[in-house]
mmCIF file of C-alpha atoms and ligand atoms in Angstrom:
data_model
loop_
_atom_site.group_PDB
_atom_site.id
_atom_site.type_symbol
_atom_site.label_atom_id
_atom_site.label_comp_id
_atom_site.label_asym_id
_atom_site.label_seq_id
_atom_site.Cartn_x
_atom_site.Cartn_y
_atom_site.Cartn_z
ATOM 1 C CA MET A 251 -0.016 -0.005 -0.028
ATOM 2 C CA PHE A 252 1.034 3.633 -0.588
ATOM 3 C CA SER A 253 -0.292 6.686 1.228
ATOM 4 C CA SER A 254 0.362 10.372 0.890
ATOM 5 C CA PRO A 255 -1.184 12.423 3.737
ATOM 6 C CA THR A 256 -0.549 15.741 2.045
ATOM 7 C CA SER A 257 -2.374 14.881 -1.187
ATOM 8 C CA ARG A 258 -5.830 15.769 0.198
ATOM 9 C CA SER A 259 -4.962 19.461 0.168
ATOM 10 C CA TRP A 260 -3.682 19.404 -3.434
ATOM 11 C CA VAL A 261 -5.748 21.579 -5.778
ATOM 12 C CA GLY A 262 -6.011 20.839 -9.481
ATOM 13 C CA PRO A 263 -7.335 23.020 -12.256
ATOM 14 C CA ASP A 264 -10.947 22.412 -13.261
ATOM 15 C CA ARG A 265 -11.694 21.318 -16.847
ATOM 16 C CA ALA A 266 -15.051 22.392 -18.274
ATOM 17 C CA SER A 267 -16.659 20.289 -20.957
ATOM 18 C CA SER A 268 -20.087 19.683 -22.406
ATOM 19 C CA ALA A 269 -19.780 15.878 -22.207
ATOM 20 C CA ARG A 270 -22.750 15.523 -19.928
ATOM 21 C CA GLU A 271 -25.055 17.458 -22.204
ATOM 22 C CA PHE A 272 -23.868 15.229 -25.076
ATOM 23 C CA HIS A 273 -24.486 12.065 -23.015
ATOM 24 C CA ARG A 274 -28.067 13.268 -22.378
ATOM 25 C CA THR A 275 -28.671 13.210 -26.140
ATOM 26 C CA LEU A 276 -27.681 9.528 -26.477
ATOM 27 C CA PRO A 277 -30.491 6.918 -26.663
ATOM 28 C CA GLY A 278 -31.039 5.307 -23.210
ATOM 29 C CA TYR A 279 -28.994 7.795 -21.151
ATOM 30 C CA GLU A 280 -29.934 7.776 -17.476
ATOM 31 C CA PRO A 281 -27.873 7.969 -14.272
ATOM 32 C CA THR A 282 -26.716 4.556 -13.065
ATOM 33 C CA PRO A 283 -27.850 3.392 -9.602
ATOM 34 C CA LEU A 284 -26.107 4.260 -6.338
ATOM 35 C CA THR A 285 -26.825 1.349 -3.995
ATOM 36 C CA ASP A 286 -26.580 1.480 -0.160
ATOM 37 C CA LEU A 287 -25.077 -1.715 1.250
ATOM 38 C CA PRO A 288 -25.502 -1.636 5.079
ATOM 39 C CA ALA A 289 -23.969 -5.126 5.455
ATOM 40 C CA LEU A 290 -20.636 -3.813 4.084
ATOM 41 C CA ALA A 291 -20.808 -0.732 6.276
ATOM 42 C CA THR A 292 -21.098 -3.000 9.296
ATOM 43 C CA GLU A 293 -18.229 -5.187 8.095
ATOM 44 C CA LEU A 294 -15.960 -2.180 7.522
ATOM 45 C CA GLY A 295 -17.024 -0.333 10.675
ATOM 46 C CA VAL A 296 -18.167 2.815 8.773
ATOM 47 C CA GLY A 297 -21.413 4.764 8.475
ATOM 48 C CA ARG A 298 -22.402 3.945 4.923
ATOM 49 C CA VAL A 299 -21.001 1.998 1.948
ATOM 50 C CA LEU A 300 -22.551 2.881 -1.369
ATOM 51 C CA VAL A 301 -21.814 1.246 -4.769
ATOM 52 C CA LYS A 302 -22.037 3.202 -7.970
ATOM 53 C CA ASP A 303 -23.215 0.402 -10.202
ATOM 54 C CA GLU A 304 -22.053 0.646 -13.830
ATOM 55 C CA SER A 305 -23.353 -2.762 -14.842
ATOM 56 C CA ALA A 306 -25.781 -1.142 -17.329
ATOM 57 C CA ARG A 307 -24.516 2.099 -18.929
ATOM 58 C CA LEU A 308 -25.956 3.290 -22.252
ATOM 59 C CA GLY A 309 -26.734 -0.309 -23.209
ATOM 60 C CA LEU A 310 -23.304 -1.713 -22.339
ATOM 61 C CA PRO A 311 -22.098 -3.475 -19.166
ATOM 62 C CA ALA A 312 -19.370 -0.983 -18.146
ATOM 63 C CA PHE A 313 -18.761 2.699 -17.567
ATOM 64 C CA LYS A 314 -16.241 3.002 -20.420
ATOM 65 C CA VAL A 315 -18.729 4.170 -23.010
ATOM 66 C CA LEU A 316 -18.973 7.499 -21.163
ATOM 67 C CA GLY A 317 -15.447 8.330 -22.271
ATOM 68 C CA ALA A 318 -15.553 6.510 -25.608
ATOM 69 C CA SER A 319 -18.750 8.191 -26.740
ATOM 70 C CA TRP A 320 -17.637 11.719 -26.007
ATOM 71 C CA ALA A 321 -14.178 11.119 -27.514
ATOM 72 C CA CYS A 322 -15.594 9.478 -30.668
ATOM 73 C CA HIS A 323 -17.994 12.395 -31.102
ATOM 74 C CA GLN A 324 -15.169 14.913 -30.808
ATOM 75 C CA VAL A 325 -12.783 12.951 -33.033
ATOM 76 C CA LEU A 326 -15.381 12.607 -35.760
ATOM 77 C CA ARG A 327 -15.997 16.343 -35.723
ATOM 78 C CA GLN A 328 -12.324 16.778 -36.547
ATOM 79 C CA HIS A 329 -12.146 13.783 -38.952
ATOM 80 C CA PRO A 330 -15.628 13.233 -40.421
ATOM 81 C CA GLY A 331 -16.126 9.687 -41.720
ATOM 82 C CA ALA A 332 -12.788 8.373 -40.361
ATOM 83 C CA ARG A 333 -12.234 4.743 -39.399
ATOM 84 C CA LEU A 334 -11.990 4.659 -35.607
ATOM 85 C CA VAL A 335 -8.977 2.754 -34.276
ATOM 86 C CA THR A 336 -8.197 1.636 -30.742
ATOM 87 C CA ALA A 337 -6.569 -1.001 -28.575
ATOM 88 C CA THR A 338 -8.337 -2.502 -25.600
ATOM 89 C CA ASP A 339 -8.502 -4.892 -22.658
ATOM 90 C CA GLY A 340 -12.202 -5.252 -23.494
ATOM 91 C CA ASN A 341 -14.609 -2.621 -22.349
ATOM 92 C CA HIS A 342 -13.137 0.450 -24.054
ATOM 93 C CA GLY A 343 -12.839 -1.339 -27.437
ATOM 94 C CA ARG A 344 -16.407 -2.612 -27.272
ATOM 95 C CA ALA A 345 -17.582 0.934 -26.450
ATOM 96 C CA VAL A 346 -15.635 2.418 -29.377
ATOM 97 C CA ALA A 347 -17.020 -0.282 -31.647
ATOM 98 C CA ARG A 348 -20.592 0.517 -30.454
ATOM 99 C CA MET A 349 -20.075 4.259 -31.034
ATOM 100 C CA ALA A 350 -18.577 3.673 -34.529
ATOM 101 C CA ALA A 351 -21.756 1.839 -35.483
ATOM 102 C CA HIS A 352 -23.822 4.612 -33.857
ATOM 103 C CA PHE A 353 -22.011 7.254 -35.955
ATOM 104 C CA GLY A 354 -21.987 5.026 -39.087
ATOM 105 C CA VAL A 355 -18.211 4.694 -39.452
ATOM 106 C CA PRO A 356 -15.926 1.559 -39.484
ATOM 107 C CA ALA A 357 -13.756 0.572 -36.547
ATOM 108 C CA THR A 358 -10.579 -1.503 -36.040
ATOM 109 C CA VAL A 359 -9.845 -2.766 -32.539
ATOM 110 C CA PHE A 360 -6.500 -4.295 -31.536
ATOM 111 C CA VAL A 361 -6.654 -6.774 -28.678
ATOM 112 C CA PRO A 362 -3.844 -8.438 -26.596
ATOM 113 C CA GLU A 363 -3.167 -12.183 -26.574
ATOM 114 C CA VAL A 364 -4.636 -12.655 -23.086
ATOM 115 C CA MET A 365 -8.102 -11.456 -24.056
ATOM 116 C CA LEU A 366 -10.774 -14.171 -23.630
ATOM 117 C CA PRO A 367 -12.279 -15.280 -26.971
ATOM 118 C CA GLU A 368 -15.746 -14.409 -25.760
ATOM 119 C CA THR A 369 -14.624 -10.777 -25.078
ATOM 120 C CA ALA A 370 -13.187 -10.472 -28.585
ATOM 121 C CA GLU A 371 -16.455 -11.844 -29.979
ATOM 122 C CA LEU A 372 -18.481 -9.187 -28.153
ATOM 123 C CA ILE A 373 -16.350 -6.506 -29.818
ATOM 124 C CA ALA A 374 -16.687 -8.127 -33.232
ATOM 125 C CA GLY A 375 -20.451 -8.426 -32.561
ATOM 126 C CA GLU A 376 -20.584 -4.594 -32.506
ATOM 127 C CA GLY A 377 -19.472 -4.654 -36.163
ATOM 128 C CA ALA A 378 -15.751 -3.865 -35.634
ATOM 129 C CA GLU A 379 -12.780 -5.484 -37.252
ATOM 130 C CA VAL A 380 -10.884 -7.155 -34.367
ATOM 131 C CA VAL A 381 -7.095 -7.717 -34.705
ATOM 132 C CA ARG A 382 -5.641 -10.067 -32.083
ATOM 133 C CA LEU A 383 -1.897 -9.570 -31.521
ATOM 134 C CA GLU A 384 0.506 -11.936 -29.649
ATOM 135 C CA VAL A 385 1.477 -9.126 -27.313
ATOM 136 C CA GLY A 386 0.357 -7.500 -24.017
ATOM 137 C CA TYR A 387 -1.888 -4.443 -23.713
ATOM 138 C CA ASP A 388 0.822 -1.764 -23.812
ATOM 139 C CA ASP A 389 2.177 -3.149 -27.153
ATOM 140 C CA ALA A 390 -1.344 -3.434 -28.535
ATOM 141 C CA VAL A 391 -1.739 0.321 -27.879
ATOM 142 C CA ARG A 392 1.504 0.993 -29.765
ATOM 143 C CA ALA A 393 0.277 -1.174 -32.687
ATOM 144 C CA ALA A 394 -3.070 0.656 -32.819
ATOM 145 C CA ALA A 395 -1.322 4.033 -32.848
ATOM 146 C CA ALA A 396 1.016 2.965 -35.654
ATOM 147 C CA PHE A 397 -1.889 1.602 -37.700
ATOM 148 C CA ALA A 398 -3.885 4.801 -37.264
ATOM 149 C CA GLU A 399 -0.940 6.924 -38.356
ATOM 150 C CA GLN A 400 -0.612 5.028 -41.657
ATOM 151 C CA SER A 401 -3.669 6.776 -43.262
ATOM 152 C CA PRO A 402 -5.397 10.150 -42.866
ATOM 153 C CA GLY A 403 -8.718 8.222 -43.080
ATOM 154 C CA ARG A 404 -7.998 6.614 -39.678
ATOM 155 C CA ALA A 405 -8.344 8.159 -36.264
ATOM 156 C CA LEU A 406 -7.005 6.804 -32.976
ATOM 157 C CA VAL A 407 -9.395 6.892 -30.027
ATOM 158 C CA GLN A 408 -7.202 5.712 -27.162
ATOM 159 C CA ASP A 409 -8.005 5.960 -23.454
ATOM 160 C CA THR A 410 -4.446 6.559 -22.349
ATOM 161 C CA ALA A 411 -2.082 9.483 -22.975
ATOM 162 C CA TRP A 412 1.591 9.675 -23.961
ATOM 163 C CA GLU A 413 3.864 12.455 -25.056
ATOM 164 C CA GLY A 414 2.245 14.091 -28.122
ATOM 165 C CA TYR A 415 -1.059 12.251 -27.642
ATOM 166 C CA THR A 416 -3.127 13.943 -25.003
ATOM 167 C CA GLU A 417 -6.163 15.602 -26.646
ATOM 168 C CA VAL A 418 -8.261 12.419 -27.182
ATOM 169 C CA PRO A 419 -7.456 10.931 -23.744
ATOM 170 C CA GLY A 420 -8.431 14.291 -22.294
ATOM 171 C CA TRP A 421 -11.888 13.964 -23.873
ATOM 172 C CA ILE A 422 -12.180 10.445 -22.497
ATOM 173 C CA VAL A 423 -11.438 11.762 -18.984
ATOM 174 C CA ASP A 424 -13.997 14.528 -19.514
ATOM 175 C CA GLY A 425 -16.579 11.890 -20.490
ATOM 176 C CA TYR A 426 -16.004 9.972 -17.247
ATOM 177 C CA ARG A 427 -16.959 13.131 -15.281
ATOM 178 C CA THR A 428 -20.628 12.425 -16.012
ATOM 179 C CA LEU A 429 -20.452 9.501 -13.566
ATOM 180 C CA LEU A 430 -19.069 11.765 -10.894
ATOM 181 C CA GLU A 431 -21.626 14.524 -11.450
ATOM 182 C CA GLU A 432 -24.387 11.930 -11.148
ATOM 183 C CA LEU A 433 -22.852 10.700 -7.923
ATOM 184 C CA ASP A 434 -22.732 14.238 -6.444
ATOM 185 C CA GLU A 435 -26.414 14.659 -7.262
ATOM 186 C CA GLN A 436 -27.358 11.230 -5.890
ATOM 187 C CA LEU A 437 -25.374 11.685 -2.634
ATOM 188 C CA GLY A 438 -26.103 15.350 -2.131
ATOM 189 C CA ALA A 439 -22.668 15.846 -0.509
ATOM 190 C CA ALA A 440 -19.134 14.657 -1.115
ATOM 191 C CA PRO A 441 -18.299 11.205 0.331
ATOM 192 C CA ASP A 442 -15.478 10.761 2.846
ATOM 193 C CA LEU A 443 -13.730 8.202 0.633
ATOM 194 C CA ILE A 444 -14.070 7.078 -2.944
ATOM 195 C CA ALA A 445 -12.398 3.845 -4.159
ATOM 196 C CA VAL A 446 -11.499 3.669 -7.873
ATOM 197 C CA PRO A 447 -10.385 0.722 -9.973
ATOM 198 C CA VAL A 448 -7.262 1.516 -12.043
ATOM 199 C CA GLY A 449 -5.910 0.296 -15.347
ATOM 200 C CA VAL A 450 -4.040 3.179 -17.009
ATOM 201 C CA GLY A 451 -5.474 5.698 -14.524
ATOM 202 C CA SER A 452 -7.732 7.798 -16.763
ATOM 203 C CA LEU A 453 -10.817 7.119 -14.628
ATOM 204 C CA LEU A 454 -8.713 7.866 -11.545
ATOM 205 C CA GLU A 455 -7.537 11.095 -13.200
ATOM 206 C CA ALA A 456 -11.165 12.111 -13.633
ATOM 207 C CA VAL A 457 -11.935 11.324 -9.946
ATOM 208 C CA VAL A 458 -8.903 13.123 -8.574
ATOM 209 C CA ARG A 459 -9.549 16.208 -10.751
ATOM 210 C CA HIS A 460 -13.190 16.209 -9.701
ATOM 211 C CA HIS A 461 -12.445 15.942 -6.030
ATOM 212 C CA ARG A 462 -9.511 18.306 -5.908
ATOM 213 C CA ARG A 463 -11.306 21.407 -7.177
ATOM 214 C CA PRO A 464 -10.753 24.635 -5.238
ATOM 215 C CA GLY A 465 -13.343 25.587 -2.630
ATOM 216 C CA LEU A 466 -15.000 22.153 -2.501
ATOM 217 C CA PRO A 467 -14.630 19.229 -0.071
ATOM 218 C CA HIS A 468 -11.673 16.958 -0.744
ATOM 219 C CA PRO A 469 -12.586 13.303 0.031
ATOM 220 C CA THR A 470 -9.924 10.596 0.357
ATOM 221 C CA VAL A 471 -9.295 8.934 -2.982
ATOM 222 C CA LEU A 472 -8.143 5.313 -2.948
ATOM 223 C CA SER A 473 -6.812 3.624 -6.077
ATOM 224 C CA VAL A 474 -7.094 -0.149 -6.519
ATOM 225 C CA GLU A 475 -5.088 -2.265 -8.994
ATOM 226 C CA PRO A 476 -4.350 -5.943 -9.533
ATOM 227 C CA ASP A 477 -1.154 -7.028 -7.718
ATOM 228 C CA THR A 478 0.071 -8.332 -11.103
ATOM 229 C CA ALA A 479 -0.364 -4.954 -12.880
ATOM 230 C CA ALA A 480 0.135 -2.265 -10.233
ATOM 231 C CA CYS A 481 1.678 0.463 -12.395
ATOM 232 C CA VAL A 482 0.278 3.352 -10.346
ATOM 233 C CA LEU A 483 1.310 1.855 -7.016
ATOM 234 C CA GLU A 484 4.829 1.147 -8.317
ATOM 235 C CA SER A 485 5.111 4.647 -9.880
ATOM 236 C CA LEU A 486 4.041 6.309 -6.644
ATOM 237 C CA HIS A 487 6.637 4.347 -4.728
ATOM 238 C CA ALA A 488 9.297 5.293 -7.298
ATOM 239 C CA GLY A 489 8.165 8.941 -7.499
ATOM 240 C CA ARG A 490 8.087 8.736 -11.319
ATOM 241 C CA PRO A 491 6.097 6.758 -13.870
ATOM 242 C CA VAL A 492 7.409 3.183 -14.182
ATOM 243 C CA THR A 493 6.188 0.393 -16.478
ATOM 244 C CA VAL A 494 5.505 -2.925 -14.807
ATOM 245 C CA PRO A 495 5.334 -6.283 -16.608
ATOM 246 C CA THR A 496 1.849 -7.723 -16.859
ATOM 247 C CA GLY A 497 0.580 -11.256 -17.211
ATOM 248 C CA ASP A 498 -2.906 -12.648 -16.850
ATOM 249 C CA SER A 499 -5.478 -11.277 -14.436
ATOM 250 C CA VAL A 500 -9.145 -11.908 -13.772
ATOM 251 C CA MET A 501 -9.325 -8.094 -13.574
ATOM 252 C CA ALA A 502 -8.943 -7.771 -17.382
ATOM 253 C CA GLY A 503 -9.903 -4.088 -17.524
ATOM 254 C CA LEU A 504 -7.143 -3.240 -15.025
ATOM 255 C CA ASN A 505 -4.451 -5.265 -16.676
ATOM 256 C CA CYS A 506 -2.208 -2.361 -17.867
ATOM 257 C CA GLY A 507 1.514 -1.880 -17.298
ATOM 258 C CA THR A 508 1.862 1.882 -17.909
ATOM 259 C CA VAL A 509 0.074 4.846 -16.310
ATOM 260 C CA SER A 510 -1.396 7.447 -18.659
ATOM 261 C CA ALA A 511 1.047 10.366 -19.068
ATOM 262 C CA SER A 512 -1.744 12.897 -18.492
ATOM 263 C CA ALA A 513 -2.993 11.087 -15.384
ATOM 264 C CA TRP A 514 0.382 10.799 -13.758
ATOM 265 C CA PRO A 515 0.979 14.417 -12.521
ATOM 266 C CA VAL A 516 -2.628 14.570 -11.262
ATOM 267 C CA LEU A 517 -2.330 11.315 -9.357
ATOM 268 C CA TYR A 518 1.125 12.151 -8.102
ATOM 269 C CA GLY A 519 -0.198 15.391 -6.693
ATOM 270 C CA GLY A 520 -3.679 14.506 -5.499
ATOM 271 C CA LEU A 521 -4.073 10.766 -4.836
ATOM 272 C CA ASP A 522 -4.234 9.856 -1.130
ATOM 273 C CA ALA A 523 -3.723 6.120 -1.119
ATOM 274 C CA ALA A 524 -3.078 3.200 -3.479
ATOM 275 C CA VAL A 525 -3.471 -0.495 -2.894
ATOM 276 C CA ALA A 526 -3.100 -3.720 -4.945
ATOM 277 C CA VAL A 527 -5.305 -6.760 -4.680
ATOM 278 C CA SER A 528 -5.114 -10.381 -5.745
ATOM 279 C CA ASP A 529 -7.362 -12.271 -8.162
ATOM 280 C CA ASP A 530 -8.711 -14.307 -5.253
ATOM 281 C CA ASP A 531 -9.671 -11.161 -3.285
ATOM 282 C CA SER A 532 -11.351 -9.703 -6.334
ATOM 283 C CA LEU A 533 -13.287 -12.862 -7.033
ATOM 284 C CA ARG A 534 -14.466 -13.013 -3.395
ATOM 285 C CA ALA A 535 -15.671 -9.416 -3.763
ATOM 286 C CA VAL A 536 -17.558 -10.348 -6.999
ATOM 287 C CA ALA A 537 -19.328 -13.122 -5.076
ATOM 288 C CA ASP A 538 -20.075 -10.975 -2.034
ATOM 289 C CA LEU A 539 -21.488 -8.084 -4.154
ATOM 290 C CA GLY A 540 -23.485 -10.598 -6.150
ATOM 291 C CA ALA A 541 -24.955 -12.021 -2.935
ATOM 292 C CA LEU A 542 -25.953 -8.418 -1.983
ATOM 293 C CA GLY A 543 -27.710 -8.003 -5.353
ATOM 294 C CA VAL A 544 -25.082 -5.966 -7.210
ATOM 295 C CA SER A 545 -23.785 -7.409 -10.474
ATOM 296 C CA SER A 546 -20.091 -6.569 -10.410
ATOM 297 C CA GLY A 547 -17.283 -8.052 -12.551
ATOM 298 C CA PRO A 548 -13.732 -8.520 -11.248
ATOM 299 C CA SER A 549 -12.473 -5.132 -12.345
ATOM 300 C CA GLY A 550 -15.370 -3.354 -10.705
ATOM 301 C CA ALA A 551 -15.479 -5.455 -7.521
ATOM 302 C CA ALA A 552 -11.749 -4.826 -7.033
ATOM 303 C CA THR A 553 -12.767 -1.676 -5.184
ATOM 304 C CA LEU A 554 -14.453 -3.727 -2.460
ATOM 305 C CA ALA A 555 -11.324 -5.921 -2.185
ATOM 306 C CA GLY A 556 -9.245 -2.687 -2.059
ATOM 307 C CA ILE A 557 -11.188 -1.043 0.767
ATOM 308 C CA ARG A 558 -11.037 -4.315 2.710
ATOM 309 C CA ALA A 559 -7.274 -4.299 2.340
ATOM 310 C CA ALA A 560 -6.817 -0.609 3.131
ATOM 311 C CA ALA A 561 -9.510 0.148 5.723
ATOM 312 C CA ASP A 562 -7.333 -0.401 8.826
ATOM 313 C CA SER A 563 -4.486 1.816 7.571
ATOM 314 C CA LEU A 564 -6.882 4.567 6.432
ATOM 315 C CA ARG A 565 -8.447 4.796 9.963
ATOM 316 C CA LEU A 566 -11.833 5.897 8.732
ATOM 317 C CA PRO A 567 -14.216 7.449 11.263
ATOM 318 C CA ASP A 568 -17.143 5.272 12.230
ATOM 319 C CA ASP A 569 -19.588 7.581 10.487
ATOM 320 C CA ALA A 570 -17.594 7.683 7.238
ATOM 321 C CA VAL A 571 -19.442 7.567 3.950
ATOM 322 C CA VAL A 572 -17.586 5.283 1.509
ATOM 323 C CA VAL A 573 -18.288 5.052 -2.243
ATOM 324 C CA LEU A 574 -17.047 2.106 -4.272
ATOM 325 C CA LEU A 575 -17.010 2.570 -8.027
ATOM 326 C CA SER A 576 -18.176 -0.761 -9.483
ATOM 327 C CA THR A 577 -17.250 -0.087 -13.069
ATOM 328 C CA GLU A 578 -18.562 -3.210 -14.806
ATOM 329 C CA GLY A 579 -21.258 -5.874 -14.424
ATOM 330 C CA ASP A 580 -20.577 -9.544 -13.881
ATOM 331 C CA LEU A 581 -20.904 -11.183 -17.296
ATOM 332 C CA ARG A 582 -20.111 -14.732 -16.150
HETATM 333 C C1 PLP B 265 -14.392 -2.240 -15.880
HETATM 334 C C2 PLP B 265 -13.220 -1.275 -15.818
HETATM 335 N N1 PLP B 265 -12.936 -0.723 -14.693
HETATM 336 C C3 PLP B 265 -11.925 0.183 -14.552
HETATM 337 C C4 PLP B 265 -11.089 0.434 -15.600
HETATM 338 C C5 PLP B 265 -9.936 1.340 -15.403
HETATM 339 O O1 PLP B 265 -9.932 2.501 -16.165
HETATM 340 P P1 PLP B 265 -8.569 3.220 -16.502
HETATM 341 O O2 PLP B 265 -7.868 2.342 -17.568
HETATM 342 O O3 PLP B 265 -8.926 4.551 -17.039
HETATM 343 O O4 PLP B 265 -7.752 3.238 -15.276
HETATM 344 C C6 PLP B 265 -11.315 -0.219 -16.855
HETATM 345 C C7 PLP B 265 -10.492 0.053 -18.012
HETATM 346 O O5 PLP B 265 -10.608 -0.525 -19.107
HETATM 347 C C8 PLP B 265 -12.384 -1.095 -16.956
HETATM 348 O O6 PLP B 265 -12.662 -1.724 -18.115
#
């Protein structure tokens, strides 16, 4: 675990965007549920535990379409009719494929070797061309970027930033803000702690930016990663971005070895605590949330595993309000 007691007072610049107004125009948009789970509050010794349940978001079983939809919309304004190109661990690619069909353009989605065949089929089922590479996620992103660069008729819609590629990932982060604005409205006040599942850290960037605005309450932000792909945790320990090797993980959406370059300075400044969890702990959380009536896949349920691992060190008050972002449904 990593903790940074001074990060709560960090203040980041706000970023205005009209992503939420755009989301409201999409068919089927409505805020996702925020579910009170008193049994977990008792277990953790806090006042309330609430789960933001992203198992059904704009017709897909994960939050990722919030970022992909806004970014695809913006990219296609710049490059009308372009083929949308991306690499994915699963949810982002499916969301880009869905949006390409929505906007009537073709899509090519690069996927890493560890992707389950059924996940690749879901992406292909949206009408996208799926290219499976015998590489990990980070290299699949490089391949997608190279493929997109080969023709002006192709546009990369990637959910992670690197030097020289920040505009599109910025739109993706802006799109994730919708989830946080809904949460504010549903809760009526800032929580004491929000737990966030982390792959490349773009969702986490959105959360930290949102909860480090000037003049507003600054809740504790806890990041949760697989112990086999803990790039944010390792980077925080090192004090600089480091790439970690990745293998297989049940938390497929979190299986990334390199933190987004745009996310890094925001996380380094404003993230309070980071923890890594095992596959077994995540699967136990999937089962426990399922038993409480919340459909949560391993990447989403990781936040319950994370708060279980970190609760003692965080010394939360017994009336604390804890929000867990459950970013995907359980498809198994
Ligand atoms: C279900 C789910 N949760 C969380 C994340 C993490 O988001 P990020 O890669 O922005 O850290 C992902 C990323 O694909 C995901 O699919």
